[in-house]
Amino acid sequence: MIWIFDLDQTIISSTHRCKFLPNGDLDLMDWRQHTAEQILQDELLPLGHFCKYLIENQHKVWFCTARHMQIADYDLLDNLGLGDVKIIISRGLDDSRPDAEYKFAKLEWAIYGLDQYEEIVFFDDRKDIRNEVSKLGITCLNPRAINQAGYYG
C-alpha cells in the first residue's frame, strides 16, 4: 500500500500564511514570498501524527504538494518528524497550473508502471483535487474529519 498525503491543511497547518484566489487555489505569487521564519511556524495537524507513525514504521509514504519546496520546507518536515519520506512531489517554479490539474498530472506520471494491484490512498483537503485524482483509480479521502476530531494528536 502507498499512502500519499498533501501537506497544507491535510497534515500541516499553514493557515497563518495562506491567501486564496477566488477559484479556491492558493495564491502562488503570495505563497512564494514567504520567508523561512514564516514557513517554520507551520504546525503538525492530527493526521500528521498518523503520517509520522507510518513513516516511523517503514510504510510507503509519499507527499504530493502544490508547494514549491524550498530548504525551509524540508527543514520543517525534519522538525516535524516527517523528513524520512522518500518521494516528495512538489511544484516547479514555472508551474502555475490549477492545483487539481497539477496533482492529477504529477500523480499520473508517478504511478505509471506501478503494480496495478498496489493499493494507493491519497489524503487531500480539497474536494476538487480528490475528485480529479480519483480518476486515476486512487482512493481519495478527506482529512478534515480526522483533523477536526483531533485523532492521533
PDB file of C-alpha atoms in Angstrom, residues 2-7 11-12 44 48 50-65 69 73-74 77-78 80-90:
ATOM      1  CA  ILE A   2       1.139   3.523  -0.763  1.00  0.00           C
ATOM      2  CA  TRP A   3      -0.059   6.372   1.449  1.00  0.00           C
ATOM      3  CA  ILE A   4       0.049   9.786  -0.244  1.00  0.00           C
ATOM      4  CA  PHE A   5      -0.513  12.971   1.717  1.00  0.00           C
ATOM      5  CA  ASP A   6      -0.993  16.557   0.684  1.00  0.00           C
ATOM      6  CA  LEU A   7       0.820  18.859   3.104  1.00  0.00           C
ATOM      7  CA  ILE A  11      -1.083  17.084   7.665  1.00  0.00           C
ATOM      8  CA  ILE A  12       0.394  20.553   8.232  1.00  0.00           C
ATOM      9  CA  LEU A  44       1.508  19.369  12.557  1.00  0.00           C
ATOM     10  CA  GLY A  48       0.187  14.349  10.523  1.00  0.00           C
ATOM     11  CA  PHE A  50      -0.687   9.189  11.718  1.00  0.00           C
ATOM     12  CA  CYS A  51       1.575  10.015   8.773  1.00  0.00           C
ATOM     13  CA  LYS A  52       4.542  10.206  11.145  1.00  0.00           C
ATOM     14  CA  TYR A  53       3.591   6.785  12.581  1.00  0.00           C
ATOM     15  CA  LEU A  54       3.518   5.314   9.059  1.00  0.00           C
ATOM     16  CA  ILE A  55       6.962   6.754   8.263  1.00  0.00           C
ATOM     17  CA  GLU A  56       8.449   5.504  11.535  1.00  0.00           C
ATOM     18  CA  ASN A  57       7.102   2.012  10.802  1.00  0.00           C
ATOM     19  CA  GLN A  58       8.561   1.856   7.287  1.00  0.00           C
ATOM     20  CA  HIS A  59       5.320   2.142   5.312  1.00  0.00           C
ATOM     21  CA  LYS A  60       5.430   3.604   1.795  1.00  0.00           C
ATOM     22  CA  VAL A  61       4.605   7.270   2.293  1.00  0.00           C
ATOM     23  CA  TRP A  62       4.706   9.945  -0.389  1.00  0.00           C
ATOM     24  CA  PHE A  63       3.921  13.633  -0.260  1.00  0.00           C
ATOM     25  CA  CYS A  64       2.156  15.401  -3.134  1.00  0.00           C
ATOM     26  CA  THR A  65       2.044  19.117  -2.537  1.00  0.00           C
ATOM     27  CA  MET A  69       9.637  23.108  -1.875  1.00  0.00           C
ATOM     28  CA  ASP A  73      10.111  23.350   3.744  1.00  0.00           C
ATOM     29  CA  TYR A  74      12.496  20.408   4.067  1.00  0.00           C
ATOM     30  CA  LEU A  77       9.465  18.339   7.566  1.00  0.00           C
ATOM     31  CA  ASP A  78      12.569  17.335   9.538  1.00  0.00           C
ATOM     32  CA  LEU A  80       8.018  17.738  12.494  1.00  0.00           C
ATOM     33  CA  GLY A  81       9.453  14.211  12.195  1.00  0.00           C
ATOM     34  CA  LEU A  82       8.346  13.811   8.571  1.00  0.00           C
ATOM     35  CA  GLY A  83      11.736  14.138   6.899  1.00  0.00           C
ATOM     36  CA  ASP A  84      12.298  10.466   6.058  1.00  0.00           C
ATOM     37  CA  VAL A  85       9.822  10.365   3.167  1.00  0.00           C
ATOM     38  CA  LYS A  86      11.486   9.049   0.012  1.00  0.00           C
ATOM     39  CA  ILE A  87       9.135  10.574  -2.597  1.00  0.00           C
ATOM     40  CA  ILE A  88       8.031  14.201  -2.481  1.00  0.00           C
ATOM     41  CA  ILE A  89       6.103  15.500  -5.467  1.00  0.00           C
ATOM     42  CA  SER A  90       6.255  19.288  -5.465  1.00  0.00           C
TER      43      SER A  90
END
